CSV table of N, CA and C in Angstrom, one decimal:
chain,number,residue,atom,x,y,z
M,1,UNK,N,138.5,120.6,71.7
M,1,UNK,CA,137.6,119.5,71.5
M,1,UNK,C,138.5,118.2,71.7
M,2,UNK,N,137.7,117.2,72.0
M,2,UNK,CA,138.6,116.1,72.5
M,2,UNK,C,139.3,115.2,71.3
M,3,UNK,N,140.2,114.5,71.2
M,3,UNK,CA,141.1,114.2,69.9
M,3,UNK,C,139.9,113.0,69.1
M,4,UNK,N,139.4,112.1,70.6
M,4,UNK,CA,138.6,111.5,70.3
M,4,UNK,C,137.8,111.7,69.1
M,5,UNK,N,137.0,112.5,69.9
M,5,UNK,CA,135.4,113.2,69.6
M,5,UNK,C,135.8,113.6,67.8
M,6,UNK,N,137.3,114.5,67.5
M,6,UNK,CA,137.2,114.3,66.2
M,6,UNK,C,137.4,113.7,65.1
M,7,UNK,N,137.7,111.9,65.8
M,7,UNK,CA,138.5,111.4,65.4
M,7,UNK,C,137.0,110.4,65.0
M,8,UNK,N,136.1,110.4,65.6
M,8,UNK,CA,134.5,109.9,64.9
M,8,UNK,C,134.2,110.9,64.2
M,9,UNK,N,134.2,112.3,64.2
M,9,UNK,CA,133.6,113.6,63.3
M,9,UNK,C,134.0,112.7,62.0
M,10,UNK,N,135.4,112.6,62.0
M,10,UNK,CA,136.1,112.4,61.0
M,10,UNK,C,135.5,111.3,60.2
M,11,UNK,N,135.2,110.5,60.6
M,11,UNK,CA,134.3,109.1,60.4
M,11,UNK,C,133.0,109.2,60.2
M,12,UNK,N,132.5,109.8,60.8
M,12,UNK,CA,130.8,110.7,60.0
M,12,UNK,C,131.6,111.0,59.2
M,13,UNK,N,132.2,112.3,59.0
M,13,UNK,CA,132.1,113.1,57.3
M,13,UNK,C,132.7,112.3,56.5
M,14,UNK,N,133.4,111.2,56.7
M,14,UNK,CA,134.2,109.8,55.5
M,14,UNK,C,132.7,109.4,55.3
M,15,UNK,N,131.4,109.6,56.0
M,15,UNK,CA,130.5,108.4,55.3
M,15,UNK,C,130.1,109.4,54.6
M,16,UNK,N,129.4,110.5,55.3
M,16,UNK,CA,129.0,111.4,54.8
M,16,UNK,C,129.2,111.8,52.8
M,17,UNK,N,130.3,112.1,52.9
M,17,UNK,CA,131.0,112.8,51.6
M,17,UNK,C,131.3,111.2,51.0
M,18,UNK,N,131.1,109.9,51.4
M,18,UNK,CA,130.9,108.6,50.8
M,18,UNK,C,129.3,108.4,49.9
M,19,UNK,N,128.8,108.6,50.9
M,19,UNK,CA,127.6,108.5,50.7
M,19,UNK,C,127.0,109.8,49.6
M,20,UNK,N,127.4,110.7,49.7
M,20,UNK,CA,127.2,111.9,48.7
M,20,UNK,C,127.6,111.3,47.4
M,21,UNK,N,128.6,110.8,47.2
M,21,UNK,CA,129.6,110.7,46.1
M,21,UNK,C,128.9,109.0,45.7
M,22,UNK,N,128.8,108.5,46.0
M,22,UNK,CA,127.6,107.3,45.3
M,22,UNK,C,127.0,108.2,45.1
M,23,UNK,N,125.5,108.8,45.9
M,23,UNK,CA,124.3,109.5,45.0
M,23,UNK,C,124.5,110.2,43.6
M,24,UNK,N,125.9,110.8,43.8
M,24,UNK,CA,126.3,111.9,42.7
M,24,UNK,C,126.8,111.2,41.6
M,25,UNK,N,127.4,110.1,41.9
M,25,UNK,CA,127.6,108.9,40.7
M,25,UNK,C,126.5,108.7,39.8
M,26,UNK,N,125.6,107.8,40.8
M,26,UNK,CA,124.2,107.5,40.1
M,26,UNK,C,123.4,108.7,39.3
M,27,UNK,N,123.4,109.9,39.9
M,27,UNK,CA,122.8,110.5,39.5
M,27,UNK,C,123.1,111.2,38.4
M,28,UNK,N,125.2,111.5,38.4
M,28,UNK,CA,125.4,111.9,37.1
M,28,UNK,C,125.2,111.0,35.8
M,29,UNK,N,125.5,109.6,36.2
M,29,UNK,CA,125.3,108.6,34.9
M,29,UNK,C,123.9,109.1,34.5
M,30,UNK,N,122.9,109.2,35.4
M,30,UNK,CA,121.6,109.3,34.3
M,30,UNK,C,121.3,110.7,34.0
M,31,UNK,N,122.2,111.4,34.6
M,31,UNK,CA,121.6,112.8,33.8
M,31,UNK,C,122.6,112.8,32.3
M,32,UNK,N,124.0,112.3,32.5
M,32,UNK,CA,124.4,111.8,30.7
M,32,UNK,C,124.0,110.9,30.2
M,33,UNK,N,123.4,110.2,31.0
M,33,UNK,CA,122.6,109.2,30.0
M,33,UNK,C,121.5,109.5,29.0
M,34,UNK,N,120.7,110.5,29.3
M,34,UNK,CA,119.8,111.2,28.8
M,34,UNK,C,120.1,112.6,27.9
M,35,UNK,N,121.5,112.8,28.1
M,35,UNK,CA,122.0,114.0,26.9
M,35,UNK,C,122.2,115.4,27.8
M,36,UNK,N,122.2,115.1,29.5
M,36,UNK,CA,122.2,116.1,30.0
M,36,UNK,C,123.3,117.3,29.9
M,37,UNK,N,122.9,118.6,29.8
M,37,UNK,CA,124.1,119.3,29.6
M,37,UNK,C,124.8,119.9,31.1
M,38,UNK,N,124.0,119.3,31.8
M,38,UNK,CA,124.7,119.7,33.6
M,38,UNK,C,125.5,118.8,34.1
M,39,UNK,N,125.8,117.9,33.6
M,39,UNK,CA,127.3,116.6,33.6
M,39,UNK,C,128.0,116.9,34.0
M,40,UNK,N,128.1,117.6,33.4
M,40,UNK,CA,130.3,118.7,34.2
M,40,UNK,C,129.8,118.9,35.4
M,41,UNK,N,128.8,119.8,35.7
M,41,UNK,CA,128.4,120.3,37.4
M,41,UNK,C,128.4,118.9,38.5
M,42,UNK,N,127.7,117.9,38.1
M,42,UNK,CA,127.4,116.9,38.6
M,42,UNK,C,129.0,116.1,38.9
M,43,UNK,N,130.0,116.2,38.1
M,43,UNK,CA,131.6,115.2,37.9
M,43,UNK,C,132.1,116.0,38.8
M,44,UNK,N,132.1,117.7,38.6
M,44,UNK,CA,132.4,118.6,40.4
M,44,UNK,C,132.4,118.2,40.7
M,45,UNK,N,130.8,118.0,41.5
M,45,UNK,CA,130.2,117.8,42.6
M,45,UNK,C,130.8,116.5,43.2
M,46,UNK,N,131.1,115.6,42.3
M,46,UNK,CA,131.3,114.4,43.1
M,46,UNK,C,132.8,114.4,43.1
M,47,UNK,N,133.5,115.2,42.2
M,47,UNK,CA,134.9,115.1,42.5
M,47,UNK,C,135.5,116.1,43.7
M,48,UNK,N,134.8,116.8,44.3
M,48,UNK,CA,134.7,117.9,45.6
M,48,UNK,C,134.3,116.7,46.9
M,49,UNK,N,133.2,115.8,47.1
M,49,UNK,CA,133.0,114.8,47.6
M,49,UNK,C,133.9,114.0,47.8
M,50,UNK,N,134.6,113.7,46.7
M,50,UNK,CA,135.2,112.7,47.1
M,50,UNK,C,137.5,112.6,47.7
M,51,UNK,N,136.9,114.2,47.3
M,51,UNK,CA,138.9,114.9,47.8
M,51,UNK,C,138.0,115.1,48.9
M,52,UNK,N,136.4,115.7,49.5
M,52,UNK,CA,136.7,115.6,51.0
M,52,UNK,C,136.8,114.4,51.7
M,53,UNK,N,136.3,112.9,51.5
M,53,UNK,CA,136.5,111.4,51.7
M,53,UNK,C,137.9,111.4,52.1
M,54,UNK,N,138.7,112.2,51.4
M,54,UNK,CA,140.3,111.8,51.2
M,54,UNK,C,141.1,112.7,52.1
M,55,UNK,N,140.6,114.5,52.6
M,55,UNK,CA,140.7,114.8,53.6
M,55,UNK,C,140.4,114.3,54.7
M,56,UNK,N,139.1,113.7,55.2
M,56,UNK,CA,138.8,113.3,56.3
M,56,UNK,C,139.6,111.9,56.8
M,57,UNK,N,139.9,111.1,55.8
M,57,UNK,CA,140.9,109.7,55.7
M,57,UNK,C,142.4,110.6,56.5
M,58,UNK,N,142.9,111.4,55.6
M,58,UNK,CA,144.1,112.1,56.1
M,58,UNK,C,143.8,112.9,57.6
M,59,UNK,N,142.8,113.2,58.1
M,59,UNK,CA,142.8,113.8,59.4
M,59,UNK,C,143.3,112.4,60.3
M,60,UNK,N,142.8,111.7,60.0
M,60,UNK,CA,142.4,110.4,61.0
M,60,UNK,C,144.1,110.0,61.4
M,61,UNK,N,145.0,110.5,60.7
M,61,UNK,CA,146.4,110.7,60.7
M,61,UNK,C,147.3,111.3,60.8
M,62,UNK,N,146.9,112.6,60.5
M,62,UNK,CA,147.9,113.8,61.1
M,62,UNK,C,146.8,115.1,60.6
M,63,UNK,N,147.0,115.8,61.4
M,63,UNK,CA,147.0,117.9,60.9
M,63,UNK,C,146.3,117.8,59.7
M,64,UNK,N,145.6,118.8,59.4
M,64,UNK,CA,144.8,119.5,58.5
M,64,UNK,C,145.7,120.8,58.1
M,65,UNK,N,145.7,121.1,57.2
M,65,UNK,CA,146.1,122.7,57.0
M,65,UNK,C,144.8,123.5,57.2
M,66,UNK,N,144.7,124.3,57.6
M,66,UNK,CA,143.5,125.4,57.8
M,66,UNK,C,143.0,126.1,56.7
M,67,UNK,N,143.8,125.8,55.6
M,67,UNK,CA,143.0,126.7,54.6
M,67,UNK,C,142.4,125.6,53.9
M,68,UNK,N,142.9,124.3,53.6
M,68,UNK,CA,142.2,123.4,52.9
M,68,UNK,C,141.1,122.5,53.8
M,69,UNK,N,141.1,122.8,54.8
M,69,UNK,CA,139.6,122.8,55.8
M,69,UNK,C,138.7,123.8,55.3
M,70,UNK,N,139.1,124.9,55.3
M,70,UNK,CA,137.8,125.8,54.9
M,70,UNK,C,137.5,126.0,53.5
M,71,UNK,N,138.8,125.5,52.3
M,71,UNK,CA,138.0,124.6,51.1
M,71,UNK,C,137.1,124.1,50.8
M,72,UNK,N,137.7,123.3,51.8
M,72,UNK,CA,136.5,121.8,51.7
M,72,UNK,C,135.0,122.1,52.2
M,73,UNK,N,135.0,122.8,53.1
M,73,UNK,CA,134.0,123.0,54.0
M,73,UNK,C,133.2,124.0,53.0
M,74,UNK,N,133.6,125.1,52.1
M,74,UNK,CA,132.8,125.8,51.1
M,74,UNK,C,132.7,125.3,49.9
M,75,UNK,N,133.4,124.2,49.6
M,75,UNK,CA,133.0,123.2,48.5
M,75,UNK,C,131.9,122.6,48.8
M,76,UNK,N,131.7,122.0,49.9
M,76,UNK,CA,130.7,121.0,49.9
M,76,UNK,C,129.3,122.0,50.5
M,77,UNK,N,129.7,122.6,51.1
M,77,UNK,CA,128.4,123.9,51.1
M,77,UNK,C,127.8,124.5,49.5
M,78,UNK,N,128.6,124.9,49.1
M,78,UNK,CA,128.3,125.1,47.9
M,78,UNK,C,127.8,123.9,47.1
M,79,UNK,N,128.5,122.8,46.8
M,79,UNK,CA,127.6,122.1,46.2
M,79,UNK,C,126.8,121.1,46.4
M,80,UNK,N,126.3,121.5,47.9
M,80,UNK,CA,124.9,121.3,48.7
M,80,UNK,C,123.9,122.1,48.0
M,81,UNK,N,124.1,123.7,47.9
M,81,UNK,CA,123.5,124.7,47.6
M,81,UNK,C,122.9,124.5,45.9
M,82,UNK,N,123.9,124.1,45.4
M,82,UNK,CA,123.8,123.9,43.9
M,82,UNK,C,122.8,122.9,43.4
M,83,UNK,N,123.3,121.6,44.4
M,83,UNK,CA,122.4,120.4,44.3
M,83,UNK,C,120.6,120.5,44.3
M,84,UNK,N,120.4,121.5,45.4
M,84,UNK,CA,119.0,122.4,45.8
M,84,UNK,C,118.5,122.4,44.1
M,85,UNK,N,119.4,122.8,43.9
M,85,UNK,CA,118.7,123.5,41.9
M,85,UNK,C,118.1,122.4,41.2
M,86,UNK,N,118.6,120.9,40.9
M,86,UNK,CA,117.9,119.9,40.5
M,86,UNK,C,117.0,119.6,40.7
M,87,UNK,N,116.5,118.6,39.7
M,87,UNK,CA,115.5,117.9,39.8
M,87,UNK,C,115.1,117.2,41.2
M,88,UNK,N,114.1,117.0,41.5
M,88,UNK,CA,113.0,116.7,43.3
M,88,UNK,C,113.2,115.1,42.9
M,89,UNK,N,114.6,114.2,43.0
M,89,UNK,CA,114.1,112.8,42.6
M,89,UNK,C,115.0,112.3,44.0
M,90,UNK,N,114.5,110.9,44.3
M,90,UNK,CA,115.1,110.4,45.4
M,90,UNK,C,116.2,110.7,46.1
M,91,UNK,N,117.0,110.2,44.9
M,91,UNK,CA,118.3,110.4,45.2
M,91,UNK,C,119.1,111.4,45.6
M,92,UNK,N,118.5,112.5,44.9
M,92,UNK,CA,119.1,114.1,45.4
M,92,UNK,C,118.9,114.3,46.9
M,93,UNK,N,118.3,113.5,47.6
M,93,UNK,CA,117.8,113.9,49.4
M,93,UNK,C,118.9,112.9,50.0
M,94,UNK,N,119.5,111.9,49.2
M,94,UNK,CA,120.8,111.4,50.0
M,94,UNK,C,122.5,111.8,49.3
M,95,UNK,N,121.9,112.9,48.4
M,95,UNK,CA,123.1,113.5,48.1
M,95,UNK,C,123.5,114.7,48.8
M,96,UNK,N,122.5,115.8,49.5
M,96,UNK,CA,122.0,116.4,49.8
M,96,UNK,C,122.3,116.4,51.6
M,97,UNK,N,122.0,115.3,52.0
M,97,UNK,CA,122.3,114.7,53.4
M,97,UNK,C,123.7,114.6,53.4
M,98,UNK,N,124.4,113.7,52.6
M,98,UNK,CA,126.1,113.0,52.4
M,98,UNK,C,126.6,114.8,52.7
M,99,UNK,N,126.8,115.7,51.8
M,99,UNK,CA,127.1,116.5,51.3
M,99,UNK,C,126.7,117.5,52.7
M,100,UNK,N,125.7,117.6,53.5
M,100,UNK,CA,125.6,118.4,54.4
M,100,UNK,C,126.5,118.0,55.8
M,101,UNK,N,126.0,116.4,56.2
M,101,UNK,CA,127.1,115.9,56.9
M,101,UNK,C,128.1,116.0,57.1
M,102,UNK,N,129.0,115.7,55.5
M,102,UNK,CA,130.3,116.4,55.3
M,102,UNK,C,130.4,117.2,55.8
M,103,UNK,N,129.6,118.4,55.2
M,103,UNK,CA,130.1,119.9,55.4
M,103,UNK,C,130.6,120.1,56.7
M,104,UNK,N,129.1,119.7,57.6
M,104,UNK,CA,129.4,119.9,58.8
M,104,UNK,C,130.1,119.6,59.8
M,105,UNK,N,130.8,118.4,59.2
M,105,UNK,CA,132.1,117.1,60.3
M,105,UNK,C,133.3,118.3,59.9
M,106,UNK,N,133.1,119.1,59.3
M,106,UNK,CA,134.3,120.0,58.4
M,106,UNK,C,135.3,120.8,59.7
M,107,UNK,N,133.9,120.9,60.4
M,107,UNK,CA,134.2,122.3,61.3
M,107,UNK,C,134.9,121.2,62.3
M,108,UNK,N,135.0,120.0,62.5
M,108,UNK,CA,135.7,119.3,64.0
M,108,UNK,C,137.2,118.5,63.4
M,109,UNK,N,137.2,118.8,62.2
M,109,UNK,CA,138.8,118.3,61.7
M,109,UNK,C,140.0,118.9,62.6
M,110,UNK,N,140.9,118.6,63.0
M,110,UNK,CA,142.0,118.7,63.4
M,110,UNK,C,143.3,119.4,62.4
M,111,UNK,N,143.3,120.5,62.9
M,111,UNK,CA,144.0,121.5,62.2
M,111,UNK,C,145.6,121.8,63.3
M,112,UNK,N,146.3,121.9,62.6
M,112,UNK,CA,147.5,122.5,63.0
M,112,UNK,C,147.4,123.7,63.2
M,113,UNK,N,148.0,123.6,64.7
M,113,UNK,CA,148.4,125.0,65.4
M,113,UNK,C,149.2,125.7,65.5
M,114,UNK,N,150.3,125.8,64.6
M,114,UNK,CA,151.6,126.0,65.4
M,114,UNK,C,151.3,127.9,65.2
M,115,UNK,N,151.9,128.4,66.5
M,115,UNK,CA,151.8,129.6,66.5
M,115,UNK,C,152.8,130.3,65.9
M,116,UNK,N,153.0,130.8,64.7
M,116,UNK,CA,153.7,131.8,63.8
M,116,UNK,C,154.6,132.6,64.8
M,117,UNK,N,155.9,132.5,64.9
M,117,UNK,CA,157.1,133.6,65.2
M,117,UNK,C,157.3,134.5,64.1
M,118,UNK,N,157.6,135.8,64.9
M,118,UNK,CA,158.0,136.9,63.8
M,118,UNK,C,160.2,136.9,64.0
M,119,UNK,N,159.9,137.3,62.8
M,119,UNK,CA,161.4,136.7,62.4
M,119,UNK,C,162.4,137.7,63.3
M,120,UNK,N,161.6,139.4,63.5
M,120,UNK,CA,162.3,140.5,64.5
M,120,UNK,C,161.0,140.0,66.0
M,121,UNK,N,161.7,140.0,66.8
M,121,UNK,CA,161.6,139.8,68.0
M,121,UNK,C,161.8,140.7,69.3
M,122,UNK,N,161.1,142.2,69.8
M,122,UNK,CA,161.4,142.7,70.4
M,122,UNK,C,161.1,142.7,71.8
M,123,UNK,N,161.9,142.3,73.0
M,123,UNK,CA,161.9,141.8,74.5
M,123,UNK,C,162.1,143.2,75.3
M,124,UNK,N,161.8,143.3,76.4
M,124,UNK,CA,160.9,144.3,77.1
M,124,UNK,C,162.9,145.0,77.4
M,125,UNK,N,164.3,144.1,77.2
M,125,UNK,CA,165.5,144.5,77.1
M,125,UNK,C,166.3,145.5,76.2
M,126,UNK,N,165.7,144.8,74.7
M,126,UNK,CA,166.0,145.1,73.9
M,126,UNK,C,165.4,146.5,73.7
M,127,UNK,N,164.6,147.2,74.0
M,127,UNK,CA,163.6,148.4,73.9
M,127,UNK,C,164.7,149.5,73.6
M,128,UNK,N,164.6,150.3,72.6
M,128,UNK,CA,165.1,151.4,72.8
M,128,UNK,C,165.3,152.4,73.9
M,129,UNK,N,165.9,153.1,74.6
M,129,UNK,CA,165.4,153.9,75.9
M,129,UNK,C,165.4,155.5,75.3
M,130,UNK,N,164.2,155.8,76.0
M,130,UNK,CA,163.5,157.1,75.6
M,130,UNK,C,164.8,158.2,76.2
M,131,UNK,N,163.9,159.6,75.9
M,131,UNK,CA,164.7,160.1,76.4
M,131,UNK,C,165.2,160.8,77.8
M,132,UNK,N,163.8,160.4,78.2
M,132,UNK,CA,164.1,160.7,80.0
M,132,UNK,C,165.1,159.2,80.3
M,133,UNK,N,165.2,158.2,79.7
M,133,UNK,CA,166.1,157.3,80.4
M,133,UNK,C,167.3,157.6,80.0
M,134,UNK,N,167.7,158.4,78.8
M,134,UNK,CA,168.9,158.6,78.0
M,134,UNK,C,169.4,159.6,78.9
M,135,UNK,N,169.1,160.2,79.9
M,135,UNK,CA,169.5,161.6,80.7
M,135,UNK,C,170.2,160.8,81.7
């Protein structure tokens, strides 16, 4: 994919997982405002949002590790999934969007490639010789 192309992904999912993490604000204040006991789920939710904000800031500048790309990318799936479970009020349909967005800018992050050497190294030289060569 072009460096470009993920270099706006990157920029959708900063609004995205921006825009989630407002909704999830607003929306946890009034569910503790009211004595909610799903508070903690909700302070997650937006504290998952807002480390992906802080991945996608850090793409825009170097490498991704690959395992904390697919963190992030099942964090914010999951608590898309979760969000589902709440209450049908406005706000959950732009937390719900932020939060999918993200997820999905997840997959065009810029990950490091470097190809793993094995520390024994065996060259077509080094080969043992069998025993018809041994004769």
């Amino acid at each position: 994919m072009n460096k470009m192309v993920r270099k706006v992904a990157s920029v959708v999912g900063f609004c995205g997982a921006l825009w989630a993490a407002e909704g999830l604000n607003r929306f946890g204040g009034l569910v503790a405002a009211f004595g909610g006991e799903d508070t903690p789920f909700y302070i997650a939710f937006l504290l998952i949002a807002v480390a992906a904000a802080g991945v996608f800031i850090l793409s825009l500048f170097k490498d991704v590790p690959s395992p904390l790309k697919w963190v992030i990318c099942v964090g914010l799936f999951g608590s898309a999934g979760l969000v589902l479970m709440g209450p049908a009020l406005p706000v959950n349909e732009q937390i719900l969007f932020g939060l999918t967005v993200a997820a999905l800018a997840t997959f065009a992050l810029p990950t490091s490639n470097k190809k793993k050497e094995s520390v024994v190294t065996i060259t077509k030289d080094q080969e043992k010789p069998t025993n018809a060569q041994a004769k």
